[in-house]
Amino acid sequence: MIPGILKLFHEHLALGIHASFERTLWKVRKFCIFENMTSTIKEFANNCDLCNRANTKKIKPPLGKNIVPEMPFLVWALDGAGPFPITSSGNRYVLVGVDLFSSLVVLKCIPAMNTENTIKFLWGNIIAYYGLPEAVLTDHGSNFDNIEIKKMFSEINSKIIYSSPYNPQRNGASENKVKILKKILSHSCGKLTQVDWDEKIPLIMLSMNSSLNTVRKFSSFTIVHGLSGKSLADLQFNKLTNLNYFDGYDSYVTRLIQNISEIHQTCLNEIKIQRSKQAIQYNKDSKETLIASGDIVYCRDKTSVGRKSTNYSFRGPYVFKAIETEAAESVASCLSKEHEKEILENRQYVKALLKTTALLGRQGLAFRGHDEGESSANQGNFVETVHLLTEINPDLMKNSRANIGIHEKIKLNLYPVIVMR
C-alpha cells in the first residue's frame, strides 16, 4: 500500500510530477502518516529512475593542490582577453601573463589569438625579461594547447599545466587580471576612443603593477624590486625618490637585499594563509566522488545538450566495471566476445566511451576501496585500466542506497557520471 501511495504522490502529473524528496514528503504528510515515513520517502525519491535521469544537481569536486611558488618568476599564469573592437593598429586581443608569486602583470596587444603570437609573447615579453619559468599554468585555449607550444616548453625544460575546463578556478590569477583589465578598459574607453584602446595598455599595466595587492600586502613592483616605483603622482607632487633615503651605494645595496628578503617572506606567508582560507571555504560544499567496480551509475546523454532539449539529461542506469589489461593490448580487445554479453545493445555507446576513458586510470581517479598509494594511477606501472558501462535493469535500483554526485570530468569529452550506492 505504501509504495502505491508514494508512487501516486511522486509521479502523478497533477500532484507535482517527480518532485523533490522534501516536496513529496510535504504532500504525503497532509493525508497520511506511517512508520519511518521520512526515511522511506527519501529513499523512494532518491532511487527514482526517471528523477536520476533528469538530475541536474552539480557537486563540486574538492579543491586540488594549489601551486605556491617560493620566489618570483618561477610560475606564470597565462590567459587571453578579447575580442575587443579592432583598433587603428589592427589589434583585437590582449595576452595576459601573471607571475603567481608577485602578481606582476604583463600585457601585450595582438591582432589575432594564435600560436605564433603566443610564442612571441612568451619569448619577447616574459622569458627575455624574467628568465625561463619552471612552469606555466593556462587553459585549453587553442593558442595554448597545441603541439608547437608543448614542443617549446619541452625544449626549455619547463612544464605547461592546463587547468580543467570544469575547474577554471585553478587558473584564477590570470582570470582575475582579465576581469580587472576589462573593467579598466570599460571605464577609460568610451565610444569615441574604442579605436585606440591598445594605446592605453602600457598605462594600465603600470597602474595594475603599482597598486596594492591586498593578499600580498605590497604592490607587485615592490615585491619584485624591493622598492616602491615612482608613479605619476610622485611627479605631480615632486616626491623624493627612494635613493634619497640611503647614505651611499653600499647602504642602498644592503638595505635593498634586506627589504627584498623581508618582503618575499611576508608575501609567501600571506599567500599560504589566503590559499588555506580559500580551500576551507571552497570545500564546504564540495564532495569527492569515488567510483569502484560494481557501482551503479548514470551517464550524461550528449544528445540532450541544449536548453531546448526535453530529453533526460542522463541515461542508464549502468554498472561500472574496471578491467585491467596489459598496456600493450589494444583497448578494443575489451569489446571481444568475452564481454559481448555485457555490452549487448549498448555496444556503440561503450565503444565511443572507451576511447575517452582508456587513460582515466592514469589521471589520478580515486577508486573506492583503494589507497592513493596503491592505485595504478600513482604507481606508474604498465597496467591499463579500462572502464565499461553496461546497461542494467532499472528494477535493480530498488534496493540500492542513493548517494548522488557528479564526478569531475577528467577529459573534455568525458561523460560525467552520477554514482548510485
Coordinates of C-alpha atoms in Angstrom, one line a residue, residues 2-406:
I2 CA 2.8 2.4 1.0
P3 CA 4.6 2.0 -2.4
G4 CA 1.4 2.8 -4.2
I5 CA 0.8 5.9 -2.2
L6 CA 4.4 7.1 -2.8
K7 CA 4.1 6.4 -6.5
L8 CA 0.9 8.4 -6.7
F9 CA 2.2 11.5 -4.9
H10 CA 5.6 11.4 -6.6
E11 CA 4.8 10.6 -10.2
H12 CA 1.3 11.9 -10.8
L13 CA 1.4 15.0 -13.1
A14 CA -1.3 16.9 -11.2
L15 CA 0.4 16.3 -7.9
G16 CA 3.8 17.7 -8.9
I17 CA 5.3 15.1 -11.2
H18 CA 8.7 13.8 -9.8
A19 CA 9.0 16.4 -7.2
S20 CA 11.9 16.5 -4.8
F21 CA 12.0 14.5 -1.6
E22 CA 11.0 17.5 0.6
R23 CA 8.0 18.4 -1.6
T24 CA 6.9 14.7 -1.8
L25 CA 7.1 14.4 2.0
W26 CA 5.2 17.6 2.5
K27 CA 2.3 16.4 0.2
V28 CA 2.1 12.9 1.7
R29 CA 2.0 14.3 5.3
K30 CA -1.2 16.1 4.6
F31 CA -3.1 12.8 4.0
C32 CA -1.4 10.1 6.0
I33 CA 1.4 9.1 8.3
F34 CA 3.3 5.8 8.7
E35 CA 6.4 4.4 10.5
N36 CA 9.8 5.6 9.2
M37 CA 8.0 8.0 6.9
T38 CA 10.8 10.5 6.3
S39 CA 13.5 7.9 5.5
T40 CA 11.1 5.8 3.4
I41 CA 10.1 8.7 1.2
K42 CA 13.7 10.0 0.9
E43 CA 14.9 6.5 -0.3
F44 CA 11.9 6.3 -2.7
A45 CA 12.7 9.7 -4.2
N46 CA 16.4 9.2 -4.4
N47 CA 16.0 5.8 -6.1
C48 CA 13.5 7.1 -8.7
D49 CA 15.0 6.1 -12.1
L50 CA 13.4 9.0 -14.0
C51 CA 14.5 11.6 -11.5
N52 CA 18.0 10.4 -11.7
R53 CA 18.0 10.6 -15.5
A54 CA 16.8 14.2 -15.3
N55 CA 19.2 15.1 -12.5
T56 CA 20.9 18.5 -12.9
K57 CA 22.5 18.7 -9.5
K58 CA 26.1 19.7 -9.6
I59 CA 28.5 18.9 -6.8
K60 CA 32.0 20.5 -6.9
P61 CA 35.0 18.1 -6.5
P62 CA 37.4 19.0 -3.6
L63 CA 39.9 21.7 -4.4
G64 CA 43.1 20.3 -5.7
K65 CA 46.6 21.4 -4.6
N66 CA 47.4 25.0 -5.4
I67 CA 50.7 25.9 -6.8
V68 CA 52.6 28.2 -4.4
P69 CA 56.0 29.3 -5.9
E70 CA 58.8 30.2 -3.4
M71 CA 60.1 33.2 -5.4
P72 CA 59.1 35.5 -8.3
F73 CA 59.1 34.4 -11.9
L74 CA 59.1 30.6 -11.3
V75 CA 55.5 30.0 -12.2
W76 CA 53.3 32.1 -14.6
A77 CA 49.6 32.0 -15.4
L78 CA 48.6 32.9 -19.0
D79 CA 45.2 33.9 -20.4
G80 CA 43.7 35.9 -23.2
A81 CA 41.2 38.8 -23.2
G82 CA 39.0 39.8 -26.1
P83 CA 37.9 40.1 -28.8
F84 CA 37.7 43.9 -28.4
P85 CA 36.9 46.4 -31.1
I86 CA 39.6 46.4 -33.8
T87 CA 42.0 49.4 -33.3
S88 CA 43.6 51.5 -35.9
S89 CA 46.7 49.4 -35.4
G90 CA 44.8 46.2 -36.1
N91 CA 44.8 44.9 -32.6
R92 CA 41.8 43.0 -31.2
Y93 CA 43.1 40.8 -28.3
V94 CA 45.3 41.1 -25.3
L95 CA 47.6 38.4 -24.0
V96 CA 47.9 38.3 -20.2
G97 CA 50.7 36.9 -18.2
V98 CA 50.7 36.9 -14.4
D99 CA 53.6 35.9 -12.1
L100 CA 51.9 33.8 -9.4
F101 CA 54.3 34.9 -6.6
S102 CA 54.4 38.7 -7.1
S103 CA 51.1 39.0 -9.1
L104 CA 53.1 41.1 -11.7
V105 CA 51.1 41.6 -14.8
V106 CA 52.5 41.5 -18.4
L107 CA 50.1 42.6 -21.2
K108 CA 50.5 42.6 -24.9
C109 CA 48.1 43.7 -27.6
I110 CA 47.8 41.3 -30.6
P111 CA 45.7 41.2 -33.8
A112 CA 44.9 37.5 -33.6
M113 CA 44.8 34.9 -30.8
N114 CA 47.0 32.3 -32.4
T115 CA 50.0 30.2 -31.6
E116 CA 52.5 32.4 -33.4
N117 CA 51.6 35.5 -31.4
T118 CA 51.6 33.5 -28.1
I119 CA 55.1 32.2 -28.7
K120 CA 56.3 35.7 -29.5
F121 CA 54.7 36.9 -26.3
L122 CA 56.3 34.2 -24.2
W123 CA 59.8 34.8 -25.6
G124 CA 59.7 38.6 -26.1
N125 CA 57.6 39.7 -23.1
I126 CA 58.2 37.1 -20.4
I127 CA 61.3 35.0 -20.9
A128 CA 63.5 37.8 -22.3
Y129 CA 62.8 39.9 -19.2
Y130 CA 62.2 37.5 -16.4
G131 CA 64.0 34.3 -17.4
L132 CA 62.8 30.7 -18.1
P133 CA 59.9 29.7 -15.9
E134 CA 59.7 26.4 -14.2
A135 CA 56.0 26.1 -15.1
V136 CA 53.2 27.9 -16.8
L137 CA 49.5 27.5 -15.9
T138 CA 46.9 28.1 -18.6
D139 CA 43.6 26.9 -20.0
H140 CA 42.8 24.8 -23.0
G141 CA 42.6 27.6 -25.5
S142 CA 43.7 26.6 -29.0
N143 CA 46.6 29.1 -28.9
F144 CA 47.9 27.4 -25.6
D145 CA 47.0 23.7 -26.1
N146 CA 48.8 22.7 -29.3
I147 CA 51.9 20.8 -30.5
E148 CA 54.1 24.0 -31.1
I149 CA 53.6 25.3 -27.5
K150 CA 54.3 21.9 -26.0
K151 CA 57.4 21.5 -28.1
M152 CA 58.6 24.9 -27.0
F153 CA 58.2 24.1 -23.3
S154 CA 59.9 20.7 -23.8
E155 CA 62.9 22.4 -25.4
I156 CA 63.3 24.9 -22.4
N157 CA 62.7 22.1 -19.9
S158 CA 59.6 23.8 -18.4
K159 CA 56.2 22.4 -17.5
I160 CA 52.9 23.6 -19.0
I161 CA 49.9 22.8 -16.8
Y162 CA 46.4 23.0 -18.2
S163 CA 43.5 23.8 -15.8
S164 CA 40.5 21.7 -16.2
P165 CA 37.7 23.3 -18.2
Y166 CA 35.3 22.3 -15.4
N167 CA 37.6 23.8 -12.8
P168 CA 38.7 27.2 -14.2
Q169 CA 39.4 28.5 -10.7
R170 CA 42.8 26.8 -10.8
N171 CA 43.8 29.5 -13.3
G172 CA 42.2 32.2 -11.2
A173 CA 45.2 34.6 -11.1
S174 CA 45.1 35.3 -14.8
E175 CA 41.2 35.1 -15.0
N176 CA 41.1 37.8 -12.3
K177 CA 43.5 40.1 -14.1
V178 CA 41.4 39.7 -17.3
K179 CA 38.4 40.9 -15.4
I180 CA 40.3 43.9 -14.0
L181 CA 41.6 44.7 -17.4
K182 CA 38.1 44.6 -19.0
K183 CA 36.8 46.8 -16.1
I184 CA 39.5 49.4 -16.6
L185 CA 39.0 49.5 -20.4
S186 CA 35.3 50.0 -20.0
H187 CA 36.0 53.0 -17.7
S188 CA 38.7 54.5 -19.8
C189 CA 37.4 53.8 -23.3
G190 CA 34.2 55.5 -24.4
K191 CA 32.6 55.0 -27.8
L192 CA 34.9 57.7 -29.3
T193 CA 38.1 56.1 -28.1
Q194 CA 37.4 52.4 -28.9
V195 CA 39.8 52.5 -31.9
D196 CA 42.8 53.4 -29.7
W197 CA 42.2 51.3 -26.6
D198 CA 45.5 49.5 -27.2
E199 CA 47.4 52.7 -26.6
K200 CA 46.2 52.7 -23.0
I201 CA 47.6 49.2 -22.2
P202 CA 51.0 50.4 -21.0
L203 CA 49.5 52.8 -18.5
I204 CA 47.0 50.1 -17.4
M205 CA 49.9 47.7 -16.8
L206 CA 51.7 50.4 -14.8
S207 CA 48.6 51.0 -12.7
M208 CA 48.0 47.3 -12.0
N209 CA 51.6 46.6 -11.0
S210 CA 52.0 49.7 -8.8
S211 CA 48.7 49.2 -6.9
L212 CA 48.5 47.5 -3.6
N213 CA 47.8 43.7 -3.7
T214 CA 45.5 43.1 -0.7
V215 CA 46.6 39.5 -0.3
R216 CA 50.4 40.1 -0.5
K217 CA 50.3 43.4 1.3
F218 CA 52.6 45.0 -1.2
S219 CA 52.4 46.2 -4.8
S220 CA 53.8 43.8 -7.5
F221 CA 56.6 46.3 -8.3
T222 CA 57.7 46.4 -4.6
I223 CA 57.7 42.6 -4.4
V224 CA 59.9 42.3 -7.4
H225 CA 62.3 45.3 -6.9
G226 CA 62.2 45.8 -3.1
L227 CA 61.3 49.4 -3.5
S228 CA 58.2 51.3 -4.5
G229 CA 58.2 52.5 -8.1
K230 CA 57.9 56.2 -9.0
S231 CA 54.4 56.9 -10.1
L232 CA 52.8 59.8 -12.0
A233 CA 51.6 61.1 -8.6
D234 CA 55.2 61.3 -7.4
L235 CA 56.0 63.5 -10.3
Q236 CA 52.9 65.7 -9.7
F237 CA 53.8 66.3 -6.0
N238 CA 57.6 66.2 -6.6
K239 CA 58.1 63.4 -4.1
L240 CA 61.7 62.3 -3.4
T241 CA 63.0 59.1 -4.9
N242 CA 63.9 56.0 -2.9
L243 CA 67.6 56.8 -3.4
N244 CA 67.4 59.9 -1.1
Y245 CA 66.7 57.6 1.8
F246 CA 70.1 55.9 1.7
D247 CA 73.6 57.0 2.6
G248 CA 75.6 55.9 -0.4
Y249 CA 75.7 52.9 -2.7
D250 CA 76.7 50.3 0.0
S251 CA 73.8 51.4 2.2
Y252 CA 71.5 51.1 -0.7
V253 CA 72.5 47.6 -1.7
T254 CA 72.5 46.3 1.9
R255 CA 69.0 47.8 2.6
L256 CA 67.7 46.6 -0.7
I257 CA 68.7 43.0 -0.1
Q258 CA 67.2 43.1 3.4
N259 CA 64.0 44.7 2.0
I260 CA 63.6 42.0 -0.7
S261 CA 64.1 39.2 1.8
E262 CA 61.6 40.5 4.3
I263 CA 59.0 41.4 1.6
H264 CA 59.3 37.9 -0.1
Q265 CA 58.9 36.1 3.3
T266 CA 55.8 38.2 4.2
C267 CA 54.4 37.7 0.7
L268 CA 54.9 33.9 0.8
N269 CA 53.2 33.7 4.3
E270 CA 50.3 35.8 3.2
I271 CA 49.8 33.7 0.0
K272 CA 49.7 30.5 2.0
I273 CA 47.2 31.9 4.5
Q274 CA 44.9 33.1 1.8
R275 CA 45.1 29.8 -0.1
S276 CA 44.3 27.9 3.1
K277 CA 41.2 30.1 3.7
Q278 CA 40.1 29.6 0.1
A279 CA 40.4 25.9 0.4
I280 CA 38.3 25.8 3.6
Q281 CA 35.6 28.0 2.0
Y282 CA 35.6 26.1 -1.3
N283 CA 35.5 22.6 0.3
K284 CA 32.4 23.4 2.5
D285 CA 30.1 22.4 -0.3
S286 CA 32.4 20.1 -2.3
K287 CA 32.4 16.4 -2.5
E288 CA 34.8 13.8 -3.9
T289 CA 33.1 11.1 -5.9
L290 CA 34.9 7.7 -5.8
I291 CA 33.9 5.1 -8.3
A292 CA 34.5 1.4 -7.7
S293 CA 33.8 -1.6 -10.0
G294 CA 30.2 -2.7 -9.5
D295 CA 28.8 0.8 -8.7
I296 CA 25.6 1.7 -10.4
V297 CA 26.0 4.9 -12.4
Y298 CA 24.1 7.2 -14.8
C299 CA 26.0 8.9 -17.7
R300 CA 25.1 12.2 -19.3
D301 CA 23.3 11.9 -22.6
K302 CA 25.1 14.1 -25.0
T303 CA 22.0 14.2 -27.3
S304 CA 20.1 16.1 -24.7
V305 CA 22.6 19.1 -24.6
G306 CA 20.9 22.5 -25.1
R307 CA 18.2 24.4 -23.4
K308 CA 15.6 23.5 -26.0
S309 CA 16.0 19.7 -25.4
T310 CA 13.3 18.0 -23.4
N311 CA 15.2 14.7 -23.2
Y312 CA 16.5 13.3 -19.9
S313 CA 20.0 14.7 -19.0
F314 CA 21.4 11.2 -18.1
R315 CA 21.0 7.7 -19.4
G316 CA 21.2 4.4 -17.6
P317 CA 21.5 3.0 -15.1
Y318 CA 24.7 1.2 -15.8
V319 CA 27.1 -0.9 -13.9
F320 CA 30.6 0.5 -13.7
K321 CA 33.3 -2.2 -14.4
A322 CA 37.1 -1.7 -14.3
I323 CA 39.1 -4.2 -16.3
E324 CA 42.9 -4.2 -16.0
T325 CA 44.8 -5.3 -19.1
E326 CA 48.4 -5.1 -20.2
A327 CA 49.2 -1.8 -21.8
A328 CA 50.4 -3.5 -25.0
E329 CA 46.9 -4.8 -25.6
S330 CA 44.5 -2.8 -27.6
V331 CA 41.6 -1.1 -25.8
A332 CA 39.4 -2.6 -28.5
S333 CA 40.1 -6.0 -27.0
C334 CA 37.6 -5.2 -24.3
L335 CA 35.0 -5.4 -27.0
S336 CA 35.8 -9.0 -27.6
K337 CA 33.3 -11.8 -27.4
E338 CA 34.2 -12.4 -23.8
H339 CA 32.4 -9.1 -22.9
E340 CA 29.9 -9.1 -25.7
K341 CA 27.0 -10.1 -23.5
E342 CA 27.8 -7.3 -21.1
I343 CA 27.5 -4.6 -23.6
L344 CA 24.9 -6.1 -25.9
E345 CA 22.5 -3.3 -27.1
N346 CA 24.8 -0.6 -25.8
R347 CA 27.8 -1.7 -27.9
Q348 CA 28.3 1.5 -29.9
Y349 CA 27.9 3.7 -26.8
V350 CA 30.5 1.7 -24.9
K351 CA 32.9 1.7 -27.9
A352 CA 32.7 5.5 -28.0
L353 CA 33.1 5.7 -24.2
L354 CA 36.2 3.5 -24.2
K355 CA 38.1 6.0 -26.5
T356 CA 37.7 8.7 -23.9
T357 CA 38.2 6.7 -20.7
A358 CA 41.2 4.4 -21.5
L359 CA 43.6 6.8 -19.8
L360 CA 41.3 7.6 -16.9
G361 CA 43.2 5.3 -14.5
R362 CA 46.4 7.3 -15.1
Q363 CA 44.8 10.7 -14.5
G364 CA 44.6 10.2 -10.7
L365 CA 41.0 8.9 -10.4
A366 CA 40.5 7.6 -6.9
F367 CA 38.8 4.3 -6.7
R368 CA 36.7 3.4 -3.7
G369 CA 38.4 0.7 -1.6
H370 CA 41.9 1.6 -2.8
D371 CA 44.5 3.8 -1.0
E372 CA 46.0 6.6 -3.1
G373 CA 49.4 5.0 -2.9
E374 CA 48.1 1.7 -4.2
S375 CA 46.2 2.9 -7.2
S376 CA 47.5 2.2 -10.6
A377 CA 47.4 5.9 -11.3
N378 CA 50.2 6.6 -8.9
Q379 CA 52.4 3.5 -9.2
G380 CA 53.4 4.2 -12.8
N381 CA 53.2 0.5 -13.7
F382 CA 52.3 -0.9 -17.1
V383 CA 48.7 -1.8 -16.2
E384 CA 46.0 0.0 -18.2
T385 CA 42.6 0.5 -16.6
V386 CA 39.7 0.3 -19.0
H387 CA 36.2 1.2 -17.9
L388 CA 33.0 -0.4 -19.2
L389 CA 29.5 0.8 -18.5
T390 CA 26.9 -1.9 -19.0
E391 CA 23.2 -1.2 -19.0
I392 CA 21.1 -2.9 -16.3
N393 CA 17.5 -3.3 -15.4
P394 CA 16.1 -0.3 -13.5
D395 CA 14.4 -2.7 -11.1
L396 CA 17.9 -3.4 -9.6
M397 CA 17.8 0.2 -8.3
K398 CA 15.1 -0.5 -5.8
N399 CA 17.4 -1.9 -3.2
S400 CA 20.3 0.4 -3.8
R401 CA 21.3 3.2 -1.4
A402 CA 21.3 6.5 -3.3
N403 CA 24.2 8.9 -2.8
I404 CA 24.2 11.1 -5.8
G405 CA 27.2 13.1 -7.0
I406 CA 28.5 14.1 -10.4

